[in-house]
């Protein structure tokens, strides 16, 4: 018996999460993993470079859905993904993270099994149970709905399990396995050191800060965006800020015609270059989720430019501080870091490079006993 498992990727933060799981499944001779790329992210520097850096095989299917409003994008993913489900009839669909492709594919799989006599496929969600409790974030909608549709909920931190239990999810479906994003980080950290990005940008170890910013709540509202930029301008008086710019942010900057020559703007970086850049940064300012986790493991101070985080363990145990858009707070924390008083962190349990191994074993044992 060969078990067919579809692993879905769509956008930049999915690739480093799916790669270790896909590679691990390949080791099982009774498992046939298929990689499906929805095409939510399509630019080379948001997609292809990650396949190259992570040594991830080309996707078996590329759905080419592209950009659109949330509903259009999600609907297109569902239409295209359903065709794959009908053609492949997999035993299990595995989705990662919280992007639109995650929910759209989980929903298509759940609908598909309503019409399928064999009650296939099972649905697994990697990075389940994270909650920002902020329904204005598209990711929060994606997380909650994906979790409610999933048979296997693989979590990265203890709070996630508590959240799921409170929502009435059966504890038997929840597995605390650790963090697959950290599997990739630990696997590629040494290789990332070979990147020449610091030389290319003429940067010295710990002489600069890194900024990433692309959340609609930060960049889509002109006043909020300007507020944040004015805080960053203050920070830039003390330290050089390197800003690999996301296409959404670039578009908004163009629209607002604001001057940001106090930041060193560079195009989005590939995985290895970016990891090298943050390893050697004095600190990182971000509104991303995954970067809060990577900086915790790398013991690099992180200031999160949001009013909340769905990854509280990075605050309670790690190097993360949630500063929002508050200029005073951002300046206070920057000063502490520059005075050598940065927050030190510890690595959460199971962020040890073995999360994918745990996940694949749980899935394999289950399929073997139940199909
Ligand atoms: C998406 C995810 C977000 C994740 C982020 C990482 C959702 C709801 N959001 O946000 O959780 O943190 O990816 O990057 O799924 N664009 C390009 N090239 C591309 C893709 C997009 O230029 O390859 C531009 C398009 O103008 C597009 C815009 O970026 O309209 C936004 O892309 P989209 O995928 O809708 O959301 P992100 O902001 O990238």
Short mmCIF file of C-alpha atoms and ligand atoms in Angstrom, two decimals:
data_model
loop_
_atom_site.label_atom_id
_atom_site.label_comp_id
_atom_site.label_asym_id
_atom_site.label_seq_id
_atom_site.Cartn_x
_atom_site.Cartn_y
_atom_site.Cartn_z
CA UNK A 1 0.00 0.00 0.00
CA UNK A 2 1.35 3.44 -0.98
CA UNK A 3 -0.11 6.43 0.84
CA UNK A 4 -0.52 9.53 -1.27
CA UNK A 5 0.07 12.75 0.67
CA UNK A 6 -0.36 16.20 -0.84
CA UNK A 7 1.66 19.00 0.74
CA UNK A 8 0.47 22.49 -0.18
CA UNK A 9 2.63 25.59 -0.52
CA UNK A 10 1.58 28.99 -1.81
CA UNK A 11 3.44 31.93 -0.37
CA UNK A 12 6.95 32.77 0.84
CA UNK A 13 6.61 31.69 4.49
CA UNK A 14 5.29 28.25 3.43
CA UNK A 15 8.38 27.00 1.66
CA UNK A 16 10.75 26.67 4.61
CA UNK A 17 7.97 25.00 6.63
CA UNK A 18 6.98 22.46 3.99
CA UNK A 19 10.50 21.56 2.86
CA UNK A 20 11.57 19.47 5.90
CA UNK A 21 8.25 17.59 5.91
CA UNK A 22 8.40 16.82 2.19
CA UNK A 23 12.00 15.66 2.48
CA UNK A 24 11.15 13.50 5.52
CA UNK A 25 8.15 11.86 3.83
CA UNK A 26 10.40 10.95 0.90
CA UNK A 27 12.30 8.64 3.27
CA UNK A 28 9.22 6.43 3.76
CA UNK A 29 8.94 3.87 0.98
CA UNK A 30 5.21 3.50 1.58
CA UNK A 31 4.56 7.24 1.22
CA UNK A 32 4.25 9.11 -2.02
CA UNK A 33 4.44 12.85 -1.20
CA UNK A 34 3.25 15.31 -3.84
CA UNK A 35 4.09 19.00 -3.64
CA UNK A 36 1.45 21.45 -4.90
CA UNK A 37 2.30 25.14 -5.37
CA UNK A 38 -0.80 27.32 -5.68
CA UNK A 39 1.14 30.22 -7.21
CA UNK A 40 -0.10 32.76 -4.62
CA UNK A 41 3.47 34.06 -4.71
CA UNK A 42 4.94 33.89 -8.18
CA UNK A 43 7.89 36.33 -8.37
CA UNK A 44 11.21 34.50 -8.43
CA UNK A 45 12.47 36.34 -5.35
CA UNK A 46 9.39 35.35 -3.33
CA UNK A 47 9.20 31.78 -4.58
CA UNK A 48 11.76 30.10 -6.87
CA UNK A 49 14.80 31.27 -4.91
CA UNK A 50 13.42 29.41 -1.87
CA UNK A 51 13.13 26.16 -3.81
CA UNK A 52 16.76 26.57 -4.87
CA UNK A 53 18.05 27.55 -1.42
CA UNK A 54 16.09 24.84 0.42
CA UNK A 55 16.97 22.18 -2.17
CA UNK A 56 13.26 21.57 -2.53
CA UNK A 57 12.14 19.57 -5.57
CA UNK A 58 10.06 21.39 -8.19
CA UNK A 59 6.35 21.18 -7.35
CA UNK A 60 4.48 18.26 -8.90
CA UNK A 61 1.66 20.68 -9.74
CA UNK A 62 1.69 24.46 -10.12
CA UNK A 63 -1.78 26.03 -9.98
CA UNK A 64 -0.75 29.55 -11.09
CA UNK A 65 -3.52 31.43 -9.25
CA UNK A 66 -1.57 34.68 -8.70
CA UNK A 67 -2.75 37.79 -6.85
CA UNK A 68 -6.28 39.08 -6.26
CA UNK A 69 -8.64 40.18 -3.54
CA UNK A 70 -8.84 37.69 -0.68
CA UNK A 71 -12.02 36.13 -2.02
CA UNK A 72 -10.90 35.98 -5.63
CA UNK A 73 -7.53 34.50 -4.70
CA UNK A 74 -9.04 31.95 -2.30
CA UNK A 75 -11.75 30.97 -4.77
CA UNK A 76 -9.25 30.47 -7.58
CA UNK A 77 -7.12 28.26 -5.34
CA UNK A 78 -10.18 26.18 -4.44
CA UNK A 79 -11.24 25.72 -8.06
CA UNK A 80 -7.77 24.67 -9.20
CA UNK A 81 -7.00 22.55 -6.14
CA UNK A 82 -10.27 20.62 -6.43
CA UNK A 83 -9.14 19.42 -9.86
CA UNK A 84 -5.98 18.00 -8.27
CA UNK A 85 -8.01 16.32 -5.53
CA UNK A 86 -10.29 14.63 -8.06
CA UNK A 87 -7.35 13.54 -10.20
CA UNK A 88 -5.10 12.35 -7.36
CA UNK A 89 -7.57 11.27 -4.68
CA UNK A 90 -4.94 11.62 -1.91
CA UNK A 91 -5.11 9.96 1.50
CA UNK A 92 -4.06 13.13 3.24
CA UNK A 93 -3.74 16.85 2.50
CA UNK A 94 -1.21 18.73 4.55
CA UNK A 95 -1.30 22.53 4.81
CA UNK A 96 1.13 24.81 6.62
CA UNK A 97 0.88 28.23 8.27
CA UNK A 98 -1.84 30.80 7.76
CA UNK A 99 -1.84 32.23 4.24
CA UNK A 100 -4.85 32.29 1.92
CA UNK A 101 -3.66 29.12 0.14
CA UNK A 102 -3.63 27.28 3.49
CA UNK A 103 -7.32 27.81 4.17
CA UNK A 104 -8.44 27.53 0.55
CA UNK A 105 -6.85 24.09 0.14
CA UNK A 106 -8.07 22.83 3.53
CA UNK A 107 -11.59 23.94 2.63
CA UNK A 108 -11.46 22.35 -0.83
CA UNK A 109 -10.24 19.09 0.74
CA UNK A 110 -13.01 19.15 3.37
CA UNK A 111 -15.66 19.77 0.69
CA UNK A 112 -14.18 17.11 -1.55
CA UNK A 113 -14.46 14.43 1.08
CA UNK A 114 -18.17 15.14 1.48
CA UNK A 115 -18.56 13.72 -2.01
CA UNK A 116 -16.09 10.88 -1.59
CA UNK A 117 -17.26 7.50 -0.38
CA UNK A 118 -13.89 6.55 1.11
CA UNK A 119 -13.91 9.54 3.46
CA UNK A 120 -10.60 10.68 2.04
CA UNK A 121 -8.60 12.82 2.41
CA UNK A 122 -7.62 13.47 6.00
CA UNK A 123 -6.47 17.04 6.60
CA UNK A 124 -3.38 18.00 8.61
CA UNK A 125 -2.45 21.53 9.67
CA UNK A 126 1.12 22.34 10.58
CA UNK A 127 1.45 25.36 12.91
CA UNK A 128 -2.06 24.93 14.32
CA UNK A 129 -3.55 26.81 17.27
CA UNK A 130 -1.70 30.12 16.99
CA UNK A 131 -4.04 33.03 17.74
CA UNK A 132 -3.56 36.80 17.58
CA UNK A 133 -7.23 37.25 18.63
CA UNK A 134 -7.32 39.97 15.98
CA UNK A 135 -10.04 39.23 13.43
CA UNK A 136 -8.84 42.10 11.24
CA UNK A 137 -5.85 40.00 10.23
CA UNK A 138 -6.58 37.74 7.25
CA UNK A 139 -4.16 35.22 8.77
CA UNK A 140 -6.31 34.91 11.92
CA UNK A 141 -9.33 33.93 9.81
CA UNK A 142 -7.18 31.47 7.88
CA UNK A 143 -5.80 29.88 11.06
CA UNK A 144 -9.08 29.47 12.86
CA UNK A 145 -10.99 28.03 9.94
CA UNK A 146 -8.16 25.72 8.89
CA UNK A 147 -7.91 24.37 12.44
CA UNK A 148 -11.61 23.72 12.62
CA UNK A 149 -11.40 21.63 9.42
CA UNK A 150 -8.29 19.62 10.32
CA UNK A 151 -7.99 16.05 11.63
CA UNK A 152 -4.36 16.49 12.71
CA UNK A 153 -3.36 19.71 14.45
CA UNK A 154 0.41 19.97 14.80
CA UNK A 155 1.42 22.70 17.23
CA UNK A 156 4.62 24.63 17.85
CA UNK A 157 4.11 25.94 21.39
CA UNK A 158 2.04 25.13 24.51
CA UNK A 159 -0.32 28.13 24.15
CA UNK A 160 -1.49 26.79 20.82
CA UNK A 161 -2.85 23.64 22.41
CA UNK A 162 -4.66 25.70 25.09
CA UNK A 163 -6.26 27.84 22.37
CA UNK A 164 -7.50 24.80 20.48
CA UNK A 165 -8.90 23.10 23.59
CA UNK A 166 -10.76 26.31 24.49
CA UNK A 167 -12.30 26.27 21.01
CA UNK A 168 -13.62 22.79 21.66
CA UNK A 169 -11.17 20.81 19.54
CA UNK A 170 -10.69 17.23 20.66
CA UNK A 171 -7.32 16.88 22.44
CA UNK A 172 -6.73 13.58 20.63
CA UNK A 173 -6.31 15.51 17.39
CA UNK A 174 -3.64 17.87 18.80
CA UNK A 175 0.08 17.00 18.70
CA UNK A 176 2.79 19.23 20.14
CA UNK A 177 5.61 18.45 17.73
CA UNK A 178 7.77 21.59 17.63
CA UNK A 179 8.58 23.97 14.85
CA UNK A 180 9.28 22.93 11.26
CA UNK A 181 10.46 26.43 10.35
CA UNK A 182 13.21 25.93 12.92
CA UNK A 183 14.03 22.54 11.34
CA UNK A 184 14.96 24.46 8.20
CA UNK A 185 16.80 27.16 10.12
CA UNK A 186 18.99 24.66 11.97
CA UNK A 187 19.59 22.65 8.82
CA UNK A 188 20.67 25.64 6.72
CA UNK A 189 22.30 27.92 9.29
CA UNK A 190 25.82 26.80 8.44
CA UNK A 191 25.18 27.01 4.70
CA UNK A 192 23.72 30.53 5.17
CA UNK A 193 27.06 31.67 6.62
CA UNK A 194 28.53 31.14 3.13
CA UNK A 195 26.27 33.88 1.73
CA UNK A 196 28.14 37.00 0.62
CA UNK A 197 25.26 39.35 1.40
CA UNK A 198 27.16 41.30 4.09
CA UNK A 199 30.05 41.96 1.72
CA UNK A 200 27.64 42.92 -1.07
CA UNK A 201 25.92 45.43 1.22
CA UNK A 202 29.22 46.54 2.84
CA UNK A 203 27.98 45.65 6.33
CA UNK A 204 29.94 44.69 9.40
CA UNK A 205 28.81 42.18 12.04
CA UNK A 206 26.26 43.75 14.47
CA UNK A 207 26.59 47.21 12.91
CA UNK A 208 23.05 47.38 11.47
CA UNK A 209 19.39 46.58 12.12
CA UNK A 210 17.07 44.69 9.75
CA UNK A 211 13.52 45.79 9.02
CA UNK A 212 10.72 43.78 7.40
CA UNK A 213 7.24 45.26 7.08
CA UNK A 214 4.38 44.18 4.85
CA UNK A 215 1.24 43.65 6.98
CA UNK A 216 -1.82 45.41 5.58
CA UNK A 217 -2.42 46.89 9.08
CA UNK A 218 0.98 48.59 8.87
CA UNK A 219 1.32 49.55 5.23
CA UNK A 220 -2.17 49.85 3.74
CA UNK A 221 -3.28 52.75 5.95
CA UNK A 222 -1.49 55.97 5.05
CA UNK A 223 -1.57 57.52 8.55
CA UNK A 224 -0.42 54.34 10.34
CA UNK A 225 2.30 53.79 7.78
CA UNK A 226 3.57 57.37 8.20
CA UNK A 227 3.53 57.02 11.98
CA UNK A 228 5.65 53.92 11.79
CA UNK A 229 8.02 55.52 9.30
CA UNK A 230 8.53 58.51 11.56
CA UNK A 231 9.50 56.15 14.42
CA UNK A 232 11.89 54.31 12.11
CA UNK A 233 13.45 57.62 11.04
CA UNK A 234 14.32 58.26 14.70
CA UNK A 235 15.88 54.79 15.01
CA UNK A 236 17.91 55.35 11.84
CA UNK A 237 19.70 58.25 13.56
CA UNK A 238 21.38 55.66 15.82
CA UNK A 239 21.89 52.67 13.51
CA UNK A 240 21.77 51.83 9.82
CA UNK A 241 18.51 50.03 8.89
CA UNK A 242 18.47 47.48 6.07
CA UNK A 243 15.02 47.02 4.56
CA UNK A 244 14.39 44.13 2.12
CA UNK A 245 11.15 45.46 0.72
CA UNK A 246 8.05 43.33 0.08
CA UNK A 247 6.14 44.09 -3.17
CA UNK A 248 3.01 45.12 -1.23
CA UNK A 249 5.02 47.72 0.75
CA UNK A 250 6.79 48.94 -2.39
CA UNK A 251 3.43 49.50 -4.06
CA UNK A 252 2.09 51.47 -1.09
CA UNK A 253 5.26 53.60 -0.82
CA UNK A 254 4.91 54.50 -4.47
CA UNK A 255 1.25 55.38 -3.97
CA UNK A 256 1.89 57.57 -0.90
CA UNK A 257 5.01 59.19 -2.40
CA UNK A 258 6.79 59.30 0.96
CA UNK A 259 10.51 59.80 1.32
CA UNK A 260 12.30 56.94 3.05
CA UNK A 261 15.91 57.60 2.14
CA UNK A 262 16.81 57.09 5.81
CA UNK A 263 16.36 53.34 5.16
CA UNK A 264 18.67 51.20 3.03
CA UNK A 265 16.12 49.57 0.70
CA UNK A 266 17.02 46.32 -1.03
CA UNK A 267 14.91 43.81 -3.00
CA UNK A 268 13.42 40.80 -1.14
CA UNK A 269 16.19 38.33 -0.28
CA UNK A 270 16.38 34.58 -0.74
CA UNK A 271 16.35 32.29 2.28
CA UNK A 272 20.11 31.89 2.83
CA UNK A 273 20.92 35.57 2.32
CA UNK A 274 18.16 36.62 4.68
CA UNK A 275 19.21 34.20 7.42
CA UNK A 276 22.79 35.44 7.17
CA UNK A 277 21.56 39.05 7.35
CA UNK A 278 19.61 38.43 10.57
CA UNK A 279 22.30 36.28 12.23
CA UNK A 280 24.67 39.24 12.05
CA UNK A 281 22.15 42.01 12.78
CA UNK A 282 22.29 43.99 16.01
CA UNK A 283 18.52 43.60 16.12
CA UNK A 284 15.49 43.05 13.91
CA UNK A 285 12.25 45.03 13.57
CA UNK A 286 9.44 43.14 11.91
CA UNK A 287 5.73 42.55 11.49
CA UNK A 288 6.29 38.99 10.23
CA UNK A 289 5.38 35.96 12.32
CA UNK A 290 8.15 33.53 11.39
CA UNK A 291 10.94 36.06 11.90
CA UNK A 292 9.90 36.39 15.56
CA UNK A 293 10.63 32.67 15.88
CA UNK A 294 13.88 32.68 13.90
CA UNK A 295 15.33 35.56 15.94
CA UNK A 296 14.42 33.75 19.16
CA UNK A 297 16.43 30.69 18.11
CA UNK A 298 19.31 32.83 16.82
CA UNK A 299 19.25 34.90 20.02
CA UNK A 300 18.95 38.14 18.06
CA UNK A 301 16.77 40.84 19.68
CA UNK A 302 13.45 41.32 17.87
CA UNK A 303 11.04 44.26 18.09
CA UNK A 304 7.64 43.31 16.72
CA UNK A 305 5.90 46.23 15.00
CA UNK A 306 2.40 45.00 15.78
CA UNK A 307 0.02 45.37 18.68
CA UNK A 308 -0.12 41.60 19.24
CA UNK A 309 1.62 38.35 18.44
CA UNK A 310 0.14 34.93 17.76
CA UNK A 311 3.49 33.48 18.89
CA UNK A 312 3.59 34.37 22.62
CA UNK A 313 6.38 31.92 23.43
CA UNK A 314 8.78 34.20 21.53
CA UNK A 315 7.97 36.88 24.14
CA UNK A 316 7.80 34.73 27.30
CA UNK A 317 10.91 32.69 26.45
CA UNK A 318 12.54 34.32 23.45
CA UNK A 319 14.08 37.62 22.41
CA UNK A 320 10.87 39.16 21.13
CA UNK A 321 9.27 42.39 22.43
CA UNK A 322 5.95 43.57 21.01
CA UNK A 323 6.31 47.33 20.51
CA UNK A 324 3.44 48.12 18.13
CA UNK A 325 3.71 51.48 16.38
CA UNK A 326 4.52 53.39 19.55
CA UNK A 327 7.50 55.64 18.80
CA UNK A 328 8.41 56.02 22.50
CA UNK A 329 8.43 52.28 23.05
CA UNK A 330 10.39 51.61 19.86
CA UNK A 331 13.01 54.19 20.86
CA UNK A 332 13.25 52.93 24.46
CA UNK A 333 13.83 49.35 23.36
CA UNK A 334 16.28 50.41 20.64
CA UNK A 335 18.29 52.38 23.21
CA UNK A 336 18.43 49.38 25.54
CA UNK A 337 19.73 47.16 22.76
CA UNK A 338 22.33 49.73 21.69
CA UNK A 339 23.48 50.07 25.31
CA UNK A 340 24.09 46.31 25.45
CA UNK A 341 21.03 45.61 27.60
CA UNK A 342 19.08 43.55 25.06
CA UNK A 343 16.65 40.88 26.20
CA UNK A 344 18.20 37.41 26.24
CA UNK A 345 16.15 34.38 25.30
CA UNK A 346 15.85 30.63 25.53
CA UNK A 347 14.80 28.18 22.84
CA UNK A 348 11.32 26.67 23.32
CA UNK A 349 10.86 22.93 23.74
CA UNK A 350 11.00 20.86 20.53
CA UNK A 351 12.47 23.68 18.45
CA UNK A 352 15.27 21.23 17.86
CA UNK A 353 15.31 20.38 14.18
CA UNK A 354 13.22 17.20 14.60
CA UNK A 355 9.65 18.50 14.22
CA UNK A 356 9.22 17.11 10.69
CA UNK A 357 10.37 13.67 11.87
CA UNK A 358 7.72 13.71 14.61
CA UNK A 359 4.99 14.83 12.23
CA UNK A 360 5.74 12.25 9.57
CA UNK A 361 5.86 9.40 12.08
CA UNK A 362 2.49 10.37 13.59
CA UNK A 363 0.89 10.60 10.14
CA UNK A 364 2.45 7.36 8.89
CA UNK A 365 1.43 5.37 11.98
CA UNK A 366 -2.10 6.70 11.72
CA UNK A 367 -2.50 5.93 8.03
CA UNK A 368 -1.06 2.46 8.54
CA UNK A 369 -3.50 1.67 11.34
CA UNK A 370 -6.56 3.21 9.74
CA UNK A 371 -6.44 2.65 5.99
C1 LIG B 1 0.98 36.94 2.08
C2 LIG B 1 0.25 36.34 3.29
C3 LIG B 1 0.94 36.80 4.58
C4 LIG B 1 2.43 36.50 4.53
C5 LIG B 1 3.03 37.12 3.27
C6 LIG B 1 4.50 36.82 3.15
C7 LIG B 1 -2.18 36.04 3.05
C8 LIG B 1 -3.50 36.56 3.44
N1 LIG B 1 -1.13 36.83 3.36
O1 LIG B 1 0.82 38.35 2.14
O2 LIG B 1 0.37 36.11 5.67
O3 LIG B 1 3.04 37.04 5.67
O4 LIG B 1 2.34 36.59 2.12
O5 LIG B 1 5.08 37.46 2.07
O6 LIG B 1 -2.10 34.98 2.47
N2 LIG B 1 2.90 40.31 -5.18
C9 LIG B 1 3.95 40.38 -6.06
N3 LIG B 1 4.60 39.22 -6.36
C10 LIG B 1 4.24 38.01 -5.86
C11 LIG B 1 3.14 37.97 -4.97
C12 LIG B 1 2.50 39.12 -4.64
O7 LIG B 1 4.32 41.43 -6.53
O8 LIG B 1 4.89 37.00 -6.18
C13 LIG B 1 2.22 41.57 -4.83
C14 LIG B 1 0.91 41.76 -5.55
O9 LIG B 1 0.78 43.10 -5.83
C15 LIG B 1 -0.12 41.36 -4.53
C16 LIG B 1 0.54 41.79 -3.22
O10 LIG B 1 1.94 41.58 -3.43
O11 LIG B 1 -1.33 41.96 -4.77
C17 LIG B 1 0.10 41.01 -2.02
O12 LIG B 1 0.28 39.59 -2.24
P1 LIG B 1 -0.63 38.53 -1.43
O13 LIG B 1 -0.20 37.16 -1.73
O14 LIG B 1 -2.07 38.87 -1.64
O15 LIG B 1 -0.35 38.89 0.09
P2 LIG B 1 1.01 39.24 0.85
O16 LIG B 1 0.95 40.65 1.30
O17 LIG B 1 2.20 38.81 0.06
#
